[in-house]
CSV table of C-alpha atoms and ligand atoms in Angstrom, one decimal:
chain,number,residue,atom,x,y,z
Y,1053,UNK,CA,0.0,0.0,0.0
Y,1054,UNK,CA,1.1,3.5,-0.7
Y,1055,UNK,CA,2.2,5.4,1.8
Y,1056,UNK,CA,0.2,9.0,1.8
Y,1057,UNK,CA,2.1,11.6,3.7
Y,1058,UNK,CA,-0.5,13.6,6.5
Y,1059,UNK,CA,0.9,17.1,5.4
Y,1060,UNK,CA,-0.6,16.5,1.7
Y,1061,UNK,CA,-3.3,18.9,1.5
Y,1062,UNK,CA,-5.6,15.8,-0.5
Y,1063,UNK,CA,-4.9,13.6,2.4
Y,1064,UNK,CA,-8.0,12.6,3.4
Y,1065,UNK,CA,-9.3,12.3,-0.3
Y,1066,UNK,CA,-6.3,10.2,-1.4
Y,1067,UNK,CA,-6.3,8.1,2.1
Y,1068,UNK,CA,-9.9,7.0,0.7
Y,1069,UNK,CA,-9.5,6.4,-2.4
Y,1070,UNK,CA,-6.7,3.5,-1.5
Y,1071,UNK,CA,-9.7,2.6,0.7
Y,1072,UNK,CA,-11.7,2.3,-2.4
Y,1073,UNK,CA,-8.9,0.3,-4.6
Y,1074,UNK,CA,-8.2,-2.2,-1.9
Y,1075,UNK,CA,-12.1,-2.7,-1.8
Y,1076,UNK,CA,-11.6,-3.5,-5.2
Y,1077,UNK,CA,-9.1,-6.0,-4.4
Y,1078,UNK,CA,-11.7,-7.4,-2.0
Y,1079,UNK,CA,-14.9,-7.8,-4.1
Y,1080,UNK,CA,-16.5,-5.0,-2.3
Y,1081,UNK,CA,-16.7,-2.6,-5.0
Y,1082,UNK,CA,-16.5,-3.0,-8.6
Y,1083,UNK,CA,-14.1,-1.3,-10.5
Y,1084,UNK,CA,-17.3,0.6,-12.3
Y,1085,UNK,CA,-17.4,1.9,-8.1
Y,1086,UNK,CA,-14.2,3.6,-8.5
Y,1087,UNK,CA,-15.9,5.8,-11.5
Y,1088,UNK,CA,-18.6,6.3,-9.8
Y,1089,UNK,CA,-16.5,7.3,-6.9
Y,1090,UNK,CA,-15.0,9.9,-8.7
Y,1091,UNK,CA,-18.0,11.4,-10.4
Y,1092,UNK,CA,-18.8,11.8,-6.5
Y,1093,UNK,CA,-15.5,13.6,-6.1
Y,1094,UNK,CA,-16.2,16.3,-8.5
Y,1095,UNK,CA,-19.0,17.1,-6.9
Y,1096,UNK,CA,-17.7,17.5,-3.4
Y,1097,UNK,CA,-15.2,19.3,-5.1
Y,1098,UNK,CA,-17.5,22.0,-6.3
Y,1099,UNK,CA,-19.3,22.6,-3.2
Y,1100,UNK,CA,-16.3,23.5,-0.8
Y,1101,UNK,CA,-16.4,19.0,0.3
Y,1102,UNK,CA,-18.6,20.5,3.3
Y,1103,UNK,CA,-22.1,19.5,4.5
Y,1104,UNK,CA,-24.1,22.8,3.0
Y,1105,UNK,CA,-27.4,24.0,4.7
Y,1106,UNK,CA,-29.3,21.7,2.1
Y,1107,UNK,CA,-27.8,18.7,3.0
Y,1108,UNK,CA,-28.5,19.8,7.2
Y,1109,UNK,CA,-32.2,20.2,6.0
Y,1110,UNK,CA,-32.8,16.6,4.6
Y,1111,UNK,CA,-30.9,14.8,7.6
Y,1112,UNK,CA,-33.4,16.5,10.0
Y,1113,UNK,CA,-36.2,15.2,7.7
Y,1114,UNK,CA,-34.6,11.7,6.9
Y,1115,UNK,CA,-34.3,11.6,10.5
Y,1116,UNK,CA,-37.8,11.6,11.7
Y,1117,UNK,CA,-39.0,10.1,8.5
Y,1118,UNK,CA,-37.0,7.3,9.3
Y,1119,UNK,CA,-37.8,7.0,12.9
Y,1120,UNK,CA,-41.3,7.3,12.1
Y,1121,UNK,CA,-41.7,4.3,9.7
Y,1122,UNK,CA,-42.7,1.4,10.5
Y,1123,UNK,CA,-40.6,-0.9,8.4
Y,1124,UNK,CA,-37.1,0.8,7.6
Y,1125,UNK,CA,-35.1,-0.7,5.4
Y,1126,UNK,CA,-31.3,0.9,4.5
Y,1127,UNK,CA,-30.1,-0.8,1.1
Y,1128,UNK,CA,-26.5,-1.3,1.1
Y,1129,UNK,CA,-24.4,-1.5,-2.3
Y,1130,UNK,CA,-20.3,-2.2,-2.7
Y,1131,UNK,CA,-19.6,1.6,-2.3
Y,1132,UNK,CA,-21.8,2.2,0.4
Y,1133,UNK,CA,-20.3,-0.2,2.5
Y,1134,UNK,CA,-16.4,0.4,2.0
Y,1135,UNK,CA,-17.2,4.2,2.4
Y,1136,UNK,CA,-19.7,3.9,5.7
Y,1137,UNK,CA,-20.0,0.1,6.2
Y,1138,UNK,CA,-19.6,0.9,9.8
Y,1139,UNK,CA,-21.6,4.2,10.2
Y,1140,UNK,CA,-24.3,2.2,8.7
Y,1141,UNK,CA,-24.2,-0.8,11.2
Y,1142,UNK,CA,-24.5,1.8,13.7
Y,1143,UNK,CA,-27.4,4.0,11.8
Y,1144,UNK,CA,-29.7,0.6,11.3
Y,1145,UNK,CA,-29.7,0.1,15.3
Y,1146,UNK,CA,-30.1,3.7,16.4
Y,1147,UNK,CA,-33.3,3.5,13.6
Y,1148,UNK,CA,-33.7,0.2,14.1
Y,1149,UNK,CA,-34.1,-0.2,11.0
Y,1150,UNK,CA,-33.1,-3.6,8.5
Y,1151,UNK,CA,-29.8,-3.6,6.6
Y,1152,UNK,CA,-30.2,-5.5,3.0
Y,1153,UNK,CA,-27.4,-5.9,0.6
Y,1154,UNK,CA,-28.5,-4.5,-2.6
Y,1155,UNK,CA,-26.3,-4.6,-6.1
Y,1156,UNK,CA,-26.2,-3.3,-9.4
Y,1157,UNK,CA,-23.7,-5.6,-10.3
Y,1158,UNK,CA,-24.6,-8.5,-8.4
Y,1159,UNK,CA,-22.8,-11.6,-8.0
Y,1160,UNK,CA,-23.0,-14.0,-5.0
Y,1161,UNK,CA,-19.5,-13.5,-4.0
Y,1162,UNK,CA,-20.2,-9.9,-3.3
Y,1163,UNK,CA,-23.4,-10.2,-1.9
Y,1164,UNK,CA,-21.8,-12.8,0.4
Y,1165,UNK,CA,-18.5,-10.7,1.1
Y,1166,UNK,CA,-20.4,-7.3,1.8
Y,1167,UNK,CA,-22.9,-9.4,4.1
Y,1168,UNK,CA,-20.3,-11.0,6.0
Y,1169,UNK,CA,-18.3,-7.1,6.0
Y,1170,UNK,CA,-21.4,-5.5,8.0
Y,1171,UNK,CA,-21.2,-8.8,10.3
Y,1172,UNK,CA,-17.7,-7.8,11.1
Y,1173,UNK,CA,-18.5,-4.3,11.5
Y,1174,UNK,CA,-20.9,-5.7,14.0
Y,1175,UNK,CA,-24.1,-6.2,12.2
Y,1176,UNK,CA,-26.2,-8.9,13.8
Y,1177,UNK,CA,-28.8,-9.5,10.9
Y,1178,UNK,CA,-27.9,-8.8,7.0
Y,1179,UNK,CA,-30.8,-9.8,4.4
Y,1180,UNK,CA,-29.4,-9.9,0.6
Y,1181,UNK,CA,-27.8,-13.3,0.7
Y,1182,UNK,CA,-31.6,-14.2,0.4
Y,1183,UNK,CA,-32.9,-12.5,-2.0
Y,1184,UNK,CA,-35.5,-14.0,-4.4
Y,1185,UNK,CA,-38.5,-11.3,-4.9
Y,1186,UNK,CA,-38.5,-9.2,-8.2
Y,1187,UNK,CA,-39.4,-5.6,-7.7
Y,1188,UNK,CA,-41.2,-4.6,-11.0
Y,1189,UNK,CA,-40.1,-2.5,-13.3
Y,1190,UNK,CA,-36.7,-2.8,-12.9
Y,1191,UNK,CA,-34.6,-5.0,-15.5
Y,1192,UNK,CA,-31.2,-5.5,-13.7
Y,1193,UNK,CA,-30.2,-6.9,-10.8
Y,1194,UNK,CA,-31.4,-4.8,-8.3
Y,1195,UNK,CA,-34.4,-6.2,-8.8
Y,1196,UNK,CA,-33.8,-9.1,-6.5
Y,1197,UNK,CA,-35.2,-8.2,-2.8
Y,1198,UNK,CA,-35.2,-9.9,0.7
Y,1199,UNK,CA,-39.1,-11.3,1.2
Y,1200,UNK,CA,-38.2,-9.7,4.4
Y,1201,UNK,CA,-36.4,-6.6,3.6
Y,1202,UNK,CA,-37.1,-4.1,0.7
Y,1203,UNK,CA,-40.0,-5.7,-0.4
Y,1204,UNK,CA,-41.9,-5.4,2.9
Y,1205,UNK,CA,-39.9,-1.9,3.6
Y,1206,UNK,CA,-42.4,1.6,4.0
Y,1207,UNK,CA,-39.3,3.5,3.3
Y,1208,UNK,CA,-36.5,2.5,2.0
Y,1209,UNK,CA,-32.9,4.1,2.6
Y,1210,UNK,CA,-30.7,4.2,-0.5
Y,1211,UNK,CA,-27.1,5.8,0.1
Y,1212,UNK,CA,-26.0,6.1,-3.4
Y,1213,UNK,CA,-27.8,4.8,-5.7
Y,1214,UNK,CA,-27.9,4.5,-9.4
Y,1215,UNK,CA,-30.7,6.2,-11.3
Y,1216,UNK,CA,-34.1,4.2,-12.3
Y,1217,UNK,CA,-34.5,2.1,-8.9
Y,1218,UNK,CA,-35.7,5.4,-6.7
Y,1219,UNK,CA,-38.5,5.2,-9.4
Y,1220,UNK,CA,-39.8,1.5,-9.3
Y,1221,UNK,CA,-39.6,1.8,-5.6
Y,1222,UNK,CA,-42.0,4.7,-6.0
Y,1223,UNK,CA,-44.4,3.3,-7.7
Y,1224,UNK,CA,-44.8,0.6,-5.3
Y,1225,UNK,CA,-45.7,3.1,-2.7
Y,1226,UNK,CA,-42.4,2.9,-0.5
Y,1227,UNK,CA,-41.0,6.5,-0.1
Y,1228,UNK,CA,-37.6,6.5,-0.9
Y,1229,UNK,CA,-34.6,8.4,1.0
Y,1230,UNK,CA,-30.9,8.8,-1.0
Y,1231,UNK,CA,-27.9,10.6,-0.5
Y,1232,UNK,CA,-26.0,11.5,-3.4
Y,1233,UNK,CA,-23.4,14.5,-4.3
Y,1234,UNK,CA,-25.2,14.8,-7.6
Y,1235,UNK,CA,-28.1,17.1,-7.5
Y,1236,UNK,CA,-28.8,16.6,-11.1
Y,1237,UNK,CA,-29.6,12.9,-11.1
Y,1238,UNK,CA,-32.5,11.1,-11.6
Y,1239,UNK,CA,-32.4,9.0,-8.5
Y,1240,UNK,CA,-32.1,12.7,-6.6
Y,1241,UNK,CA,-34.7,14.2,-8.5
Y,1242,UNK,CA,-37.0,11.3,-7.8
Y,1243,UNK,CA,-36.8,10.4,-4.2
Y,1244,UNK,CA,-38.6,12.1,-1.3
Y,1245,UNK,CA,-35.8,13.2,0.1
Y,1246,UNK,CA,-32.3,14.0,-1.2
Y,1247,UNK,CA,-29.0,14.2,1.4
Y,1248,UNK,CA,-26.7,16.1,-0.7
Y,1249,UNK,CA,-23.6,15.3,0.7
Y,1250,UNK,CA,-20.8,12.8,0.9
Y,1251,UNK,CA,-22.1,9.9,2.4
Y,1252,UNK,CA,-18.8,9.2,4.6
Y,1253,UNK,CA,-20.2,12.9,6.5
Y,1254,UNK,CA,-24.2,12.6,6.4
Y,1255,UNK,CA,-24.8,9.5,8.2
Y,1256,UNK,CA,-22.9,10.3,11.2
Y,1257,UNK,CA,-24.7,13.6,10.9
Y,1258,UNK,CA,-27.8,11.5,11.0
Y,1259,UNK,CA,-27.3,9.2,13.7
Y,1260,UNK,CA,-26.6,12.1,15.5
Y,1261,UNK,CA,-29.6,13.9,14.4
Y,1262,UNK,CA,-31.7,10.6,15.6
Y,1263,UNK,CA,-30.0,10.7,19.1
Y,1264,UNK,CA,-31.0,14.3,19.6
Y,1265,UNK,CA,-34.7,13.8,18.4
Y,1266,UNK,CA,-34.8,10.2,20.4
Y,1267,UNK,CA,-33.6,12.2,23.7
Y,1268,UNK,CA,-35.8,15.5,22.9
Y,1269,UNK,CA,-38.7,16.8,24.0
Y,1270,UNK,CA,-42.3,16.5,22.9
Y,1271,UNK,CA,-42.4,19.4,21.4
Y,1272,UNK,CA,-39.2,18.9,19.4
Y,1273,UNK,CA,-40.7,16.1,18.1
Y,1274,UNK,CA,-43.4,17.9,17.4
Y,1275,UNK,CA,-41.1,20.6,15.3
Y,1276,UNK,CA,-39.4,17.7,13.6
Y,1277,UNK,CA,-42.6,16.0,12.3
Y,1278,UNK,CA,-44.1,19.1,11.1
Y,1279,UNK,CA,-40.9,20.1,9.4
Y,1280,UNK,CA,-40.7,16.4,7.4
Y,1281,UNK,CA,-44.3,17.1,6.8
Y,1282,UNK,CA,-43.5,20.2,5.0
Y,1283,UNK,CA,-39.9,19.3,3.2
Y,1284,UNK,CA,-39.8,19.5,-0.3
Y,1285,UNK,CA,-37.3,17.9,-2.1
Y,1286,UNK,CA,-37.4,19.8,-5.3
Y,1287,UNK,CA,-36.9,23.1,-3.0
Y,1288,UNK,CA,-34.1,21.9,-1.4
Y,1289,UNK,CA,-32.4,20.3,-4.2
Y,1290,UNK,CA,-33.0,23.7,-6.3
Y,1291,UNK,CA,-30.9,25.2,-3.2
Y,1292,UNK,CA,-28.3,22.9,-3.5
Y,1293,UNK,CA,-27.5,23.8,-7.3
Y,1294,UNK,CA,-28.0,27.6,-6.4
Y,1295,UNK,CA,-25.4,27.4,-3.6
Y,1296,UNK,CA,-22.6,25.5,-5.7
Y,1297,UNK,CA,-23.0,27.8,-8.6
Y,1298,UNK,CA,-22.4,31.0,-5.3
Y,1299,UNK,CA,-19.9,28.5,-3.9
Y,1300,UNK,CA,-17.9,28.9,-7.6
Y,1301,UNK,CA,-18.5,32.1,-8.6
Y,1302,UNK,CA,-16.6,33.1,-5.2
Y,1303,UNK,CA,-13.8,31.5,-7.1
Y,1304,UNK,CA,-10.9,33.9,-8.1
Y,1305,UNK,CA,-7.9,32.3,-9.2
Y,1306,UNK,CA,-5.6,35.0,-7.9
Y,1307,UNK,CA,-6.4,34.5,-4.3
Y,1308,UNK,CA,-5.1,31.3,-3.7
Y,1309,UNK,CA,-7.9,30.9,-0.3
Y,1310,UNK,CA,-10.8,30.9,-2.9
Y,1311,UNK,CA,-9.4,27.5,-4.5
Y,1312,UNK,CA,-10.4,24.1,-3.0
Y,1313,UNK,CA,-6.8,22.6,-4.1
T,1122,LIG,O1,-21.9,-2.1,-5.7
T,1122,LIG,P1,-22.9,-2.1,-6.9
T,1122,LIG,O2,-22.6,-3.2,-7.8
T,1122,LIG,O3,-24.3,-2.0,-6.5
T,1122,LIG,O4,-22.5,-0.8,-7.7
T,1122,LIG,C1,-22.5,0.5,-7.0
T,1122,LIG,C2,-22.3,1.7,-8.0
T,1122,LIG,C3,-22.1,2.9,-7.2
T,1122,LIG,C4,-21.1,1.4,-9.0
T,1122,LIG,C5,-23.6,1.8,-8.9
T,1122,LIG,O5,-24.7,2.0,-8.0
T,1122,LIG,C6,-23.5,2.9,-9.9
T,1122,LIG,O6,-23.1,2.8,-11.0
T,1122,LIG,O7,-23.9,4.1,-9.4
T,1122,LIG,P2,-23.9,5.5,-10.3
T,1122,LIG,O8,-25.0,5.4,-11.3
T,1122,LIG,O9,-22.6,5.9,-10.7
T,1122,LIG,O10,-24.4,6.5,-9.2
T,1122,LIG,C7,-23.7,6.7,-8.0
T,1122,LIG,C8,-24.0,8.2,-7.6
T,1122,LIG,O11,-23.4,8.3,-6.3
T,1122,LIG,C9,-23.5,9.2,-8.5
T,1122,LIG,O12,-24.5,10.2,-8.8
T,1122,LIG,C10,-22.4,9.9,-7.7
T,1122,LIG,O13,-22.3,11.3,-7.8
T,1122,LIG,C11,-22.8,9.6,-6.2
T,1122,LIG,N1,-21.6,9.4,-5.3
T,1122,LIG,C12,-20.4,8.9,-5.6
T,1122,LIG,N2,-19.7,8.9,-4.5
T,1122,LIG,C13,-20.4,9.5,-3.5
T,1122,LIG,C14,-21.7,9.8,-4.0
T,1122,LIG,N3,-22.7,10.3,-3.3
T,1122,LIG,C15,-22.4,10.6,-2.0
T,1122,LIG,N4,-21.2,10.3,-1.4
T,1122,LIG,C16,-20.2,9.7,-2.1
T,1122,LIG,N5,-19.0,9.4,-1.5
C-alpha cells in the first residue's frame, strides 16, 4: 500500500480512495465503483467538500422520517459499504431499522462478502444473501429483494444509488430516502428526500440527528414532524444547485484561499 504523507493537503481524499482500490481488491466494489466514486468527487469538489445548509435540511427530515416508519429498510451496495460500512451498522440500530445488501452488479460472491463485512462491523442480521422477490419494473439486478427486507420496507434508505430504482420503488408506494453529491440525477430528482452530501459525512450527521430527536422533547418532536411534513425535495435540491454555482462564482484564481486545491 502506498504510503500518503498527512501534510498532503488531499490527504483525506487520497487516504480514501486507497480505501476504495483495496475494496476492489476485496470484491467489495466494482471497479465501475471507483468511476462512480470519482464522479462523486467532483462534486464534493465544487461545493467547498462540506455538509451545506441543504444537506443539514434533509438529515433533520430523513431523521424523523425514518424513525417514524414502521418498516425501515437501508439498502446497502459495494460503495456504500467500503465508504460507511460501519456508520451504517451503527445508523440501522439507532433506527432500528433492516440492513439488505442491494447490487447493481450483483454476483453472489459480493453479496456474500459485503454481508459477511457488516457482520464484522458488527451487524447482527444482514438480508441480501436471500434475495429472491423481483421488484417490478426494474430489469437489472437490483431487482432481487429480501421477502423480508425491501420488499416489505415503507421506506426505503438508499445511500447512493444508481438512477431508475428510486423510481420502481415509488411506484410501489415505498418513499424512498438517498444521499447523493449529484443534485442533477434522476435518483435525486425522484426520491422524497435527497442528502446532498458525501455519504462518509451525512450518516454520522444522522445518527446524530436521531440521538438528539430520540432524547428530545415533545415538542421537538413535534417541530421535527411538522418540518418532514412540509420538506420539499425539489426546493431543497434547487438550493443545492444555487449554492454550488455562489460557492464557484466566489472563485478567483488569484487569491489562492478561494481554491479548493
Ligand atoms: O456495488 P454495486 O454493484 O451496487 O454498484 C455500485 C455503483 C455505485 C457502482 C452503482 O450503483 C453505480 O453505477 O452508481 P452511479 O449510477 O454511478 O451513481 C452513483 C451516484 O453516487 C453518483 O450520482 C455519484 O455522484 C454519487 N456518489 C459517488 N460517491 C459518493 C456519491 N454520493 C455521496 N457520497 C459519495 N461518496
Amino acid at each position: 500500500m502506498m504510503r500518503i504523507p498527512e501534510s498532503h493537503p488531499r490527504y483525506e481524499s487520497l487516504v480514501t480512495r486507497e480505501k476504495m482500490v483495496n475494496a476492489v481488491k476485496d470484491n467489495i466494489i466494482v471497479q465501475e465503483g471507483l468511476i462512480a466514486h470519482g464522479r462523486g468527487e467532483a462534486y464534493d469538489y465544487i461545493m467547498g467538500e462540506k455538509t451545506k445548509k441543504w444537506a443539514i435540511q434533509a438529515i433533520k427530515a430523513s431523521a424523523v422520517t425514518l424513525m417514524n416508519a414502521s418498516y425501515p429498510v437501508i439498502s446497502v451496495n459495494g460503495n456504500a459499504a467500503a465508504l460507511a460500512g460501519k456508520e451504517l451498522v451503527e445508523l440501522s440500530k439507532i433506527i432500528p431499522a433492516k440492513l439488505e445488501v442491494n447490487l447493481f452488479h450483483r454476483s453472489p460472491i459480493r453479496i456474500r462478502k459485503i454481508c459477511d463485512y457488516l457482520r464484522s462491523m458488527g451487524a447482527t442480521e444482514v438480508l441480501g444473501e436471500d434475495a429472491e422477490k423481483l421488484i417490478e419494473g426494474i430489469e437489472h439486478s437490483r431487482s432481487y429483494s429480501s421477502p423480508e427486507g425491501i420488499i416489505k420496507a415503507d421506506v426505503v434508505f438508499v445511500p447512493l444509488e444508481d438512477g431508475d430504482r428510486a423510481k420502481a420503488l415509488k411506484a410501489i408506494g415505498k418513499k424512498v430516502i438517498c444521499i447523493d453529491l449529484n443534485p442533477l440525477s434522476r435518483t435525486a430528482i425522484t426520491s422524497d428526500i435527497t442528502i446532498v452530501d458525501n455519504i462518509t459525512r451525512a450518516i454520522p450527521l444522522l445518527t446524530e440527528e436521531i440521538k438528539k430527536i430520540k432524547s428530545g422533547t415533545e415538542k421537538e418532536l413535534e417541530e421535527a414532524n411538522a418540518f418532514a411534513t412540509e420538506y420539499s425535495n425539489r426546493d431543497v435540491l434547487k438550493e443545492a444547485v444555487e449554492g454550488i454555482i455562489e460557492y464557484l462564482g466566489e472563485f478567483n484564481p488569484v487569491r489562492s484561499d478561494t481554491a479548493n486545491i
